[in-house]
Coordinates of C-alpha atoms and ligand atoms in Angstrom, one line a residue:
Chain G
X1 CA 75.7 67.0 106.6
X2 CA 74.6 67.6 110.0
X3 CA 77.4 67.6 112.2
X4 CA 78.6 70.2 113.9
X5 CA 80.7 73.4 112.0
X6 CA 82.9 75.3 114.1
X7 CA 83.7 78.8 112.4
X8 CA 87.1 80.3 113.8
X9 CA 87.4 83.7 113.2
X10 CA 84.3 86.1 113.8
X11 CA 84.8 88.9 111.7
X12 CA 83.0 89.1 108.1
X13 CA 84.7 86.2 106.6
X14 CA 83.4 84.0 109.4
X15 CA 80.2 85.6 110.2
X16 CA 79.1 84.8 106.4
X17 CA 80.5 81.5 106.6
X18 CA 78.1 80.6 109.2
X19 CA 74.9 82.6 107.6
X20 CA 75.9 80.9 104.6
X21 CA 75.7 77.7 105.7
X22 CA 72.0 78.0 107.1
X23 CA 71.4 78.9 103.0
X24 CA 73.0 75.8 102.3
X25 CA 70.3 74.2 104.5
X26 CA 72.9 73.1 106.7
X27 CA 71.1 71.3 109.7
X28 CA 73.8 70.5 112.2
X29 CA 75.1 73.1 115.0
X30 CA 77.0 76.0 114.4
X31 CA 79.5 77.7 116.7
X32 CA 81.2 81.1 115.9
X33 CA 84.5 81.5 117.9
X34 CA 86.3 84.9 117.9
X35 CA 88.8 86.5 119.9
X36 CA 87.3 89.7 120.5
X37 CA 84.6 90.1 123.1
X38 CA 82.9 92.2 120.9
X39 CA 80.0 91.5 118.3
X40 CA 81.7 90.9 115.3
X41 CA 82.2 93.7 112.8
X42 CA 83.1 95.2 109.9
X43 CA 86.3 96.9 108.8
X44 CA 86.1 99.1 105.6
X45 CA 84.7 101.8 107.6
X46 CA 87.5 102.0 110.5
X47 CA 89.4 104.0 108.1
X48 CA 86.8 105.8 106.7
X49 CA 83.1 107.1 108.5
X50 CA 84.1 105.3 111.9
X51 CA 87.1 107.0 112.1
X52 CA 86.1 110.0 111.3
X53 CA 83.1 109.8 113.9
X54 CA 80.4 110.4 111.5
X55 CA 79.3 106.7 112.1
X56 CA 78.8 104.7 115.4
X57 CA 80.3 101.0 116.3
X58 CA 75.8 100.4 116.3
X59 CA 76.6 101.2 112.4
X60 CA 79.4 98.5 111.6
X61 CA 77.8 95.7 113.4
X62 CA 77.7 92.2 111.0
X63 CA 75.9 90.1 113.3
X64 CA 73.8 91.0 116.4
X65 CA 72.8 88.7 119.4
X66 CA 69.2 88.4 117.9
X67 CA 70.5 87.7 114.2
X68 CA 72.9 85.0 115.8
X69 CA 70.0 83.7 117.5
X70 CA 67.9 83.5 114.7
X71 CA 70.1 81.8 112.6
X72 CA 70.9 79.3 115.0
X73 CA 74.7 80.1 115.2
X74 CA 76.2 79.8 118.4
X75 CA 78.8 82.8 119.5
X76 CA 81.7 81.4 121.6
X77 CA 83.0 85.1 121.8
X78 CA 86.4 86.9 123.8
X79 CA 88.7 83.4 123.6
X80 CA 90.9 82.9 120.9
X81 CA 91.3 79.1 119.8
X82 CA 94.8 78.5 120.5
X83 CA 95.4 74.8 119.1
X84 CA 93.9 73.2 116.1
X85 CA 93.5 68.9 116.9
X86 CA 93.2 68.0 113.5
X87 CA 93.7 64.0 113.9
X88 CA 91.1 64.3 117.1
X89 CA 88.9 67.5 115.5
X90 CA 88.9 69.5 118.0
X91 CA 89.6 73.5 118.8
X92 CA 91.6 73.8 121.6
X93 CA 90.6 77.5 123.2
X94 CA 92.8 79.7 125.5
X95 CA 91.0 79.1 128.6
X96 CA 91.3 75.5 128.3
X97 CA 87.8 74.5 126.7
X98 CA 87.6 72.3 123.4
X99 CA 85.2 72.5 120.8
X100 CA 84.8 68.9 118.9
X101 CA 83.9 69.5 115.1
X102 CA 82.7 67.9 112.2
X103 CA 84.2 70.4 109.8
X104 CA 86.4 73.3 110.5
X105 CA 86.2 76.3 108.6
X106 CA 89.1 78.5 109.8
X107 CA 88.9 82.3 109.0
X108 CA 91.3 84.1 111.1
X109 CA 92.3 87.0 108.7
X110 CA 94.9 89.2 109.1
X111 CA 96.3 91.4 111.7
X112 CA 98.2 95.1 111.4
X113 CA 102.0 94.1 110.1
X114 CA 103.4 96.0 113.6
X115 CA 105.2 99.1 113.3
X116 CA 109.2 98.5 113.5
X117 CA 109.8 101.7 115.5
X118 CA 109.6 101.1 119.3
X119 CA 107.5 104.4 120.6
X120 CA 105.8 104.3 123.7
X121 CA 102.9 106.4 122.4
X122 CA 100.9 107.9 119.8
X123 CA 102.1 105.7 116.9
X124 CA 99.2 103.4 115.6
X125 CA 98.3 100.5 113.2
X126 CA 94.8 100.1 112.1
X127 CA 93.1 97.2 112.3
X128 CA 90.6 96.4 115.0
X129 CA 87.7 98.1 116.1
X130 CA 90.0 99.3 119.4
X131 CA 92.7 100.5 116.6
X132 CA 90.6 102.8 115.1
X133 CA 89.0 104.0 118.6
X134 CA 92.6 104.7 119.5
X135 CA 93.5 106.7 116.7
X136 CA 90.2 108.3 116.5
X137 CA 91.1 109.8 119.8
X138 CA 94.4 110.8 119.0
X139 CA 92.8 113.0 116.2
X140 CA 90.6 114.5 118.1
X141 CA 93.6 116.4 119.6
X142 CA 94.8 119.4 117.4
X143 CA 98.5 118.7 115.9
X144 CA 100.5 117.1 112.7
X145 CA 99.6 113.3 111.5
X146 CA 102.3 111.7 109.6
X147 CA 101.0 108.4 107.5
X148 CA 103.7 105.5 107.0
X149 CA 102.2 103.5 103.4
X150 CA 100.8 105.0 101.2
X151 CA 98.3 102.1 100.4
X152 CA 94.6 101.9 100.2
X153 CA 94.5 102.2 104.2
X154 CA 97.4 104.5 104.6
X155 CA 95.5 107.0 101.9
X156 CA 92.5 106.7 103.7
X157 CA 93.3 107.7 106.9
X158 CA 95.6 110.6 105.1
X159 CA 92.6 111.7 103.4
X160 CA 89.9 111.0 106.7
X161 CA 92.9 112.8 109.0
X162 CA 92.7 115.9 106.6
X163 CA 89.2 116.2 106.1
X164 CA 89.6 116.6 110.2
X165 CA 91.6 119.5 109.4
X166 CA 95.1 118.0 110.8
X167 CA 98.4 118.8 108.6
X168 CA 99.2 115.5 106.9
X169 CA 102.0 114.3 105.6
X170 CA 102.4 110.5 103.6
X171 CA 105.5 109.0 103.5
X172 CA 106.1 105.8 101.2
X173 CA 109.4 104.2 99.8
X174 CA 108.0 103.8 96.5
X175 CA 107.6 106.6 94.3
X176 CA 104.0 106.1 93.2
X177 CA 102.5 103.6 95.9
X178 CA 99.3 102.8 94.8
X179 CA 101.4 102.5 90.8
X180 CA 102.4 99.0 92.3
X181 CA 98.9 98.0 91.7
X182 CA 97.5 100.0 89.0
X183 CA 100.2 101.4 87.2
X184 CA 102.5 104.1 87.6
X185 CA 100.0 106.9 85.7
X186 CA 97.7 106.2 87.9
X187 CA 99.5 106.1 90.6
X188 CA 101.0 109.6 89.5
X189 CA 97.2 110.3 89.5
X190 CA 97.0 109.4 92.9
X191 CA 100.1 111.8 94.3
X192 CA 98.5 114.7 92.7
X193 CA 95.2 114.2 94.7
X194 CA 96.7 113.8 98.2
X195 CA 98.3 117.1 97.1
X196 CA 95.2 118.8 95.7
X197 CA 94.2 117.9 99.3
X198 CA 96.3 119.9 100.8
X199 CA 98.0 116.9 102.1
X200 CA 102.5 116.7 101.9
X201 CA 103.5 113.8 100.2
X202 CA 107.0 112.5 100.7
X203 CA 107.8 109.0 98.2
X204 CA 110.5 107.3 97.4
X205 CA 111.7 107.6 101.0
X206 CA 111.5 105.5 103.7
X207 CA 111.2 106.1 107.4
X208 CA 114.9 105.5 109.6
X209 CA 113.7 105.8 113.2
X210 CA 110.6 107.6 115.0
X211 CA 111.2 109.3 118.5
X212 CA 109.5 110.9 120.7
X213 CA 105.8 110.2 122.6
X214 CA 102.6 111.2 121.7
X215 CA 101.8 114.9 121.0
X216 CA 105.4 115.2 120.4
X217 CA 107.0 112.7 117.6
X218 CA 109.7 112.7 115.1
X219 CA 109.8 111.1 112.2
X220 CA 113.4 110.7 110.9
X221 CA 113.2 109.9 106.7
X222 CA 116.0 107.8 105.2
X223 CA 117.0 110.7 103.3
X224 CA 117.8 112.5 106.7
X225 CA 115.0 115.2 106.8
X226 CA 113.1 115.2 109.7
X227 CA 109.4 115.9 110.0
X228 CA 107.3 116.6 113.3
X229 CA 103.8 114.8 114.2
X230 CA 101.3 115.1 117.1
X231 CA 100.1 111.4 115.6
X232 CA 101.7 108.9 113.7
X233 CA 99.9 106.0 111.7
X234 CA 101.7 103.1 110.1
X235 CA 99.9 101.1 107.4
X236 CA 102.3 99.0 106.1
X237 CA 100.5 95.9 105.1
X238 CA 99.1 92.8 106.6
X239 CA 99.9 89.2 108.2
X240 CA 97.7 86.2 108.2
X241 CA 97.3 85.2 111.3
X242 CA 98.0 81.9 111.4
X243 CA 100.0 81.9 114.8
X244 CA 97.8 79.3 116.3
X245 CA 98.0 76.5 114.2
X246 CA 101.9 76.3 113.9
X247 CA 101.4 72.4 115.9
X248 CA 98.6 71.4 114.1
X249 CA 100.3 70.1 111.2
X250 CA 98.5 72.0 108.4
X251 CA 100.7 73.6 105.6
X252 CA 100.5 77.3 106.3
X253 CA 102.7 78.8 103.8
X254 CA 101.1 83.3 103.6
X255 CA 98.8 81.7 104.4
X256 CA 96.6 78.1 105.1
X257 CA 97.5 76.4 102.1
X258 CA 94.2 74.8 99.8
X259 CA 93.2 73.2 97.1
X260 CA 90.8 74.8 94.6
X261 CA 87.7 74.3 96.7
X262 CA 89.4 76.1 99.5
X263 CA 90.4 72.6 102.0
X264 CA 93.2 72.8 103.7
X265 CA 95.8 70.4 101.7
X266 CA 95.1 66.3 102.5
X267 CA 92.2 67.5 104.8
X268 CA 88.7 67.0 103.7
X269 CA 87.2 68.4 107.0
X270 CA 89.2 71.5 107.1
X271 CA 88.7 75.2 105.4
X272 CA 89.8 78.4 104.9
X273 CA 88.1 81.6 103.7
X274 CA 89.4 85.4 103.7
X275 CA 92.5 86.9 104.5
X276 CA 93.9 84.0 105.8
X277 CA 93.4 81.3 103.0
X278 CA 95.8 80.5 100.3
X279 CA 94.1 78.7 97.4
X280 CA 94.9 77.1 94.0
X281 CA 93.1 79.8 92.4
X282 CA 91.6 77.5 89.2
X283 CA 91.8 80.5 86.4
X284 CA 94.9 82.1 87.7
X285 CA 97.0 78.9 87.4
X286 CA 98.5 79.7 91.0
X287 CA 98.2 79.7 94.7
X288 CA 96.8 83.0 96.0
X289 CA 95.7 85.1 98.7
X290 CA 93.4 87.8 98.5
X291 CA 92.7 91.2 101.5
X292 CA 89.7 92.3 100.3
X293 CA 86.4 92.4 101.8
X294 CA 84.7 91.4 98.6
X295 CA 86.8 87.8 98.2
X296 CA 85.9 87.2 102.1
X297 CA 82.2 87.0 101.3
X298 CA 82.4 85.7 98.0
X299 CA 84.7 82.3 99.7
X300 CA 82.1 82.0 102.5
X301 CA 79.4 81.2 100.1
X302 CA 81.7 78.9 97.9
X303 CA 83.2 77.4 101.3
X304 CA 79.5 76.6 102.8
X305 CA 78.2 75.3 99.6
X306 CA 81.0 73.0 99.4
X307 CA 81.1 71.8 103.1
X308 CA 77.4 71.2 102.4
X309 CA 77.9 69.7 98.8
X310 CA 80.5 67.1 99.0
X311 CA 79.6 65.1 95.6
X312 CA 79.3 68.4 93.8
X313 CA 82.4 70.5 94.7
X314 CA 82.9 74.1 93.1
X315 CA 86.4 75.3 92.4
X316 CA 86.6 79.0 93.4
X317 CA 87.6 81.4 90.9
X318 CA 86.4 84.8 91.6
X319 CA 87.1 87.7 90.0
X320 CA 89.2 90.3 92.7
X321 CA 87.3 93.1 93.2
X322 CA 88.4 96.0 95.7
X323 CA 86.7 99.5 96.8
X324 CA 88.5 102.8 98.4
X325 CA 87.4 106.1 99.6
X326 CA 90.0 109.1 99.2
X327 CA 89.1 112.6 99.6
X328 CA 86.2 113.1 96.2
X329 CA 87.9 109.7 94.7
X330 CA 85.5 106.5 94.8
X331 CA 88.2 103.6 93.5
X332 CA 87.1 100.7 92.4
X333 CA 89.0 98.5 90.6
X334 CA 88.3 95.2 89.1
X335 CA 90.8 92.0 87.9
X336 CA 93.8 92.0 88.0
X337 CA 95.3 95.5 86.6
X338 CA 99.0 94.0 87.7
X339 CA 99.2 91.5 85.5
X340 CA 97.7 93.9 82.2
X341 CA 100.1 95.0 79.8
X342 CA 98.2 98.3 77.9
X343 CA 95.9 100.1 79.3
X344 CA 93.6 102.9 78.5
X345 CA 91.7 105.8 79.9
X346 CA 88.1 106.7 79.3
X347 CA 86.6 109.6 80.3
X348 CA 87.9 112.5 82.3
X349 CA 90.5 112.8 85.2
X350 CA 90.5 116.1 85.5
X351 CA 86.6 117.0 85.6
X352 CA 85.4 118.5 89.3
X353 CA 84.6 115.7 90.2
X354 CA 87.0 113.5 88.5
X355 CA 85.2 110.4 86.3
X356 CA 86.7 107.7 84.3
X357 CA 87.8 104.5 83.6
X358 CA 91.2 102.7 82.6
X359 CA 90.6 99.7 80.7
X360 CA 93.6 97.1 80.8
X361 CA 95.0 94.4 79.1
X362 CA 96.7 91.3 78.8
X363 CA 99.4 90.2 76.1
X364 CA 96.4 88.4 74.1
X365 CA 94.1 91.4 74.0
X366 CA 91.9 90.2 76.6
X367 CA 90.3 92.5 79.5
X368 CA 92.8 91.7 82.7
X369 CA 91.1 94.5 84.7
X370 CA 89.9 97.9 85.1
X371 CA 89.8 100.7 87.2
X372 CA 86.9 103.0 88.0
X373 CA 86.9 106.5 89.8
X374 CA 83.6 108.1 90.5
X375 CA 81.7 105.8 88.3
X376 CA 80.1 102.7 89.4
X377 CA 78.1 101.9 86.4
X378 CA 81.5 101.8 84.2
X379 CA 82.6 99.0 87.1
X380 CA 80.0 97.2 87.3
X381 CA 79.9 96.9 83.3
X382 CA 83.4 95.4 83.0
X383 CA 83.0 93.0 86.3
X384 CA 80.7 91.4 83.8
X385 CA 82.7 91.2 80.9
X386 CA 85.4 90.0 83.0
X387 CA 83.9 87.2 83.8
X388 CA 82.6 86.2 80.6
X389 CA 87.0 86.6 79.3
X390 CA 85.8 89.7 77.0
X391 CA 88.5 91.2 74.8
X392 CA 89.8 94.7 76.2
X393 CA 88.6 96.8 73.1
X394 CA 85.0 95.3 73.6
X395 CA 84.9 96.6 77.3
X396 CA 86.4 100.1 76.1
X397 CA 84.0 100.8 73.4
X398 CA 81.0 99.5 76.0
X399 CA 82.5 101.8 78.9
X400 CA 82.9 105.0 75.9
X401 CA 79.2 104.3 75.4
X402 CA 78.8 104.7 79.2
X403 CA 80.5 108.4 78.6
X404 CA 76.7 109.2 77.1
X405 CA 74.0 108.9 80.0
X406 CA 70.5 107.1 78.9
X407 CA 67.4 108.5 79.7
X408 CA 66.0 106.4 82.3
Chain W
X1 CA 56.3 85.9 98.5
X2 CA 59.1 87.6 99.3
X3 CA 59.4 91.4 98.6
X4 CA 62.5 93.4 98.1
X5 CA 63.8 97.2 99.6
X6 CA 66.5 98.8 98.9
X7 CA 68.0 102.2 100.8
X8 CA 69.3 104.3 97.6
X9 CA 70.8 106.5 100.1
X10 CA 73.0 104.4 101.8
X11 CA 74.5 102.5 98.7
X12 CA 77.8 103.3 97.1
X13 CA 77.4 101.4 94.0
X14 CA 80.0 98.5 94.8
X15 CA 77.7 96.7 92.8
X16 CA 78.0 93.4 94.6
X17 CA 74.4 92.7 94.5
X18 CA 74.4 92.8 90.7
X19 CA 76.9 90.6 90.5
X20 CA 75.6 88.0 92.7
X21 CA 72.4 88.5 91.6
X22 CA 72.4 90.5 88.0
X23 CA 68.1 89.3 87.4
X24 CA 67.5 91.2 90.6
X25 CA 70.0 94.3 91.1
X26 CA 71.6 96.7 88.6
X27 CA 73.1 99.6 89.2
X28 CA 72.1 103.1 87.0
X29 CA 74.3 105.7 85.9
X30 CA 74.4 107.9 89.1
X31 CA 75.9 104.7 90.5
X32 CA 73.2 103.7 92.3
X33 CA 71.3 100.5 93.1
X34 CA 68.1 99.4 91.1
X35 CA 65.3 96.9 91.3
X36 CA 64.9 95.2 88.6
X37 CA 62.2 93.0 90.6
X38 CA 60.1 93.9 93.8
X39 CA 58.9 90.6 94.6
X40 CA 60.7 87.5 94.0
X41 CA 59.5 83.8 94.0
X42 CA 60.2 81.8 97.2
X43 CA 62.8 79.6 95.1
X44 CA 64.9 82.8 94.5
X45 CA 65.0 83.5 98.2
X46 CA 68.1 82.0 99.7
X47 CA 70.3 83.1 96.6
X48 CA 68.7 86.9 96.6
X49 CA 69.4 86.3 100.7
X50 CA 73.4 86.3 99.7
X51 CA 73.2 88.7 96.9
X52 CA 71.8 91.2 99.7
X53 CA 75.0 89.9 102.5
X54 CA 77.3 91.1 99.5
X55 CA 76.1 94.2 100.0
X56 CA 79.1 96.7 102.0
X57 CA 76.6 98.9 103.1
X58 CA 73.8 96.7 103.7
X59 CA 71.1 98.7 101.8
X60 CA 69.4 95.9 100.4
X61 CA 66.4 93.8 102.6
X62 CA 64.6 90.7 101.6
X63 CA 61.5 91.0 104.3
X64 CA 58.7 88.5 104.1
X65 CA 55.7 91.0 102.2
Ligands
LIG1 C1 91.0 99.8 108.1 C2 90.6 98.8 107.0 C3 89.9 99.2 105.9 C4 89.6 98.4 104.9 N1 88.9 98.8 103.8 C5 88.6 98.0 102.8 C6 87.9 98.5 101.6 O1 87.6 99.7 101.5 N2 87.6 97.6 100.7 C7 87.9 96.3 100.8 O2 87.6 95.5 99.8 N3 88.6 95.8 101.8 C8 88.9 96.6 102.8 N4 89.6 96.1 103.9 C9 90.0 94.7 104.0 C10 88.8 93.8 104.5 O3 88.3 94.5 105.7 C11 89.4 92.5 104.9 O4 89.7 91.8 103.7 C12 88.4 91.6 105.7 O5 88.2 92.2 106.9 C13 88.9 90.2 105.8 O6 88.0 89.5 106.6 P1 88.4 88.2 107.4 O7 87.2 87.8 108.2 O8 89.0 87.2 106.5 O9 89.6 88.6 108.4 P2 89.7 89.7 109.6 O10 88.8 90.8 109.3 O11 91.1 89.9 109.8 O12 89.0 88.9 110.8 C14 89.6 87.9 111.5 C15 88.9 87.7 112.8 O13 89.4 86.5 113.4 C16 89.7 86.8 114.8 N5 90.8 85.9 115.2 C17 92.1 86.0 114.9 N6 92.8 85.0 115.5 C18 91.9 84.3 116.2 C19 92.0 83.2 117.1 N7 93.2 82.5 117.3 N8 90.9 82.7 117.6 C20 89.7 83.3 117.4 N9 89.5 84.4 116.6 C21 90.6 84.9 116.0 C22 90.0 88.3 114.8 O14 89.8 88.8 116.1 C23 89.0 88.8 113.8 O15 87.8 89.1 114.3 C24 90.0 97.0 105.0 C25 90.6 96.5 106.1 C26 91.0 97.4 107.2 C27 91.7 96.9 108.4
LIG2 S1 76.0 96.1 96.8 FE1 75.0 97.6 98.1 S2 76.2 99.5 97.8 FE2 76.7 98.1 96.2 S3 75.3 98.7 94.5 FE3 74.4 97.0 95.6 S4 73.1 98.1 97.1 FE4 74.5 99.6 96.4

């Protein structure tokens, strides 16, 4: 193939796309568009070392002019594509320019689902590099933060916003938020360290109205009780932004909707990779969509070697994989603990600093996931066996093993 | 051929280069990164390339010796 590629969407899902495709050998042209004027870059740390100012915006940099250049990729940077011509392949951007194509890889992720409370200041999302410049100036200023979600994000910032020495408080409908995913023990777990934190927790109720203007908020809860905040952050989930193609005639549905080896449905010279695709997963039986950093990397590659492969297509069926930083918690968690029906615990919650695993399972006694804190090496042991289908008591008794360092 | 760093300060252990690349990367029991090679054959190059692009932290380099 040696047409051209445009990638749209610059941030890592499309920046590894288009490295990707030079490892593929791809020949033709490649152009990067992105809506940010900005070099693209990364987003894990907004919530963590960039927001708390220990790292720089030099630090979260994917792809620099000179990389770019190197790599023949051509940055078409600061214009969003506003209209995708599939019959005619072209991407229509907002300052009237077209870029014609070859293949289309689109990678547009997902943007901050926006607060519902109309506040003229000092309530944030977190999403963009500007997001988290926003609220890091916020925080600079002394006074209360009050977190909306208790998520991955919405625990991070809790936990970065503390560390800072601001009062925090976490407010989430559900009684154990982070339970939806990995149980609710764990999630129980979870509770107890914003509070060992010194951080208020307030779940199972939700927010009825926020008031007020920056330096001086208030946060009305559903169960009338009122709490006061310098800073308010709401992390209540993500969108796929998909906005821009609603004439072009693909199936969006949460999503741009794929096949197995991530095409757009009844296109051959249309993708998707990251936040924003929607794929036949070919393990999982289903259509899904995945917000983690890992999956956007892991789809580039799959996506470039099959743009650049077309006799030899691969269906993608990765193995979800997901990091968080909390206070002294390094989460990582593996599978697909949702779906798991028994679990188990290895090692020690309670140690200072916590380590151990939970090992779950599925109805037939096979590994569905697992769940690390503190301990990579227990990770990294039952990514493997995960993607071998292990059964769950194998991966316990290989993790309890783990419990007893080697001598290197 | 093509030689192989890797910062042991900056990784996390997300241990994404092992699994891209398990001949090449493990991970030891403080969590972090190991090489299991420090020079790789020319062949391996483009794969250990996207092992070290899986990387969060981007400790890992492949430089030409
Ligand atoms: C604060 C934060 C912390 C996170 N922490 C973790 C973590 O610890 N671990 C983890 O696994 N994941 C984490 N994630 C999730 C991870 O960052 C995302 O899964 C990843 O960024 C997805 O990449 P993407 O390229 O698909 O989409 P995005 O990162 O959403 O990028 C999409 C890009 O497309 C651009 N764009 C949008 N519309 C247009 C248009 N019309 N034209 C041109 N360009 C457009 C956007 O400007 C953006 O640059 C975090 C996310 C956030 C926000
Ligand atoms: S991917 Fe990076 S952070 Fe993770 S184990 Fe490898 S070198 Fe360390």
């Amino acid at each position: 193939m040696t047409g051209t590629v445009a990638v749209v969407g610059s941030s890592v899902a499309g920046v590894r796309t288009a490295q990707a495709l030079r490892t593929e050998e791809h020949g033709g042209p490649v152009v990067l568009i992105g809506a940010e004027a900005g070099l693209p870059y990364d987003k894990p740390p907004l919530s963590k070392q960039f927001l708390a100012g220990t790292w720089g915006a030099d630090r979260i940099t994917l792809l620099t002019e000179a990389a770019a250049r190197a790599a023949g990729i051509e940055l078409r940077l600061g214009v969003p594509a506003q209209h995708l011509d599939v019959a005619g392949r072209e991407v229509l951007l907002a300052d009237g320019h077209r870029v014609s194509y070859d293949h289309v890889v689109i990678a547009t992720g997902s943007a901050a689902r926006p607060s519902p409370w109309p506040v003229a200041s000092g309530v944030h999302v977190l999403r963009t590099l500007d997001d988290s410049r926003a609220l890091r100036a916020d925080l600079e200023r002394p006074g209360p933060v009050v977190v909306v979600g208790g998520g991955f994000i919405g625990a991070e910032v809790a936990a970065t916003a503390r560390a800072s020495g601001h009062a925090v408080t976490v407010v989430d409908p559900l009684p154990a938020p982070i339970g939806r995913l990995l149980g609710p023990e764990i999630g129980e777990l979870m509770g107890q360290v914003h509070q060992r934190h010194g951080v208020d927790t307030r779940l199972g109720v939700g927010v009825q109205d926020i008031t007020g203007e920056a330096g001086n908020l208030m946060v009305t809860l559903t169960d009338g009780r009122q709490v006061e905040a310098a800073t308010v952050v709401v992390g209540i989930g993500a969108i796929p932004t998909t906005g821009w193609l609603a004439e072009s005639g693909l199936l969006v549905d949460n999503g741009v909707v794929c096949d197995e080896y991530c095409r757009a449905v009844e296109r051959d010279d249309v993708w998707a990779v990251g936040d924003v695709a929607r794929w036949d997963h070919p393990r999982l039986g289903e259509a899904v969509r995945v917000e983690h950093w890992t999956n956007a990397v892991e789809q580039a590659a799959c996506v470039a070697f099959n743009l650049t492969h077309s006799g030899q297509l691969r269906g993608y069926a990765p193995t979800e994989y997901v990091w968080s930083d909390q206070y002294d918690w390094k989460i990582q968690i593996v599978g697909q603990p949702r779906a798991a029906v028994k679990h188990r615990f290895i090692g020690e919650p309670g140690a200072e600093p916590p380590r151990f695993a939970v090992v779950y399972s599925d109805g037939d006694s096979r590994l569905a996931g697992a769940l690390a804190v503190n301990w990579p090496k227990a990770l990294v042991a039952c990514r493997r066996l995960l993607a071998v289908g292990a059964s769950s008591d194998e991966a316990a008794k290989l993790v309890e093993t783990l419990l007893v360092p080697t001598v290197a | 051929m093509p030689r192989l760093t890797a910062d042991v300060e900056l990784c996390q252990g997300y241990g994404n280069c092992t699994t891209t690349a398990s001949d090449v990367y493990d991970v030891d029991d403080d969590g972090k990164v190991v090489l299991l090679r420090q020079i790789i054959d020319d062949a391996d190059r483009s794969r250990v390339e996207e092992a070290t692009r899986s990387c969060p932290v981007n400790a890992l380099r492949v430089l030409d010796r």
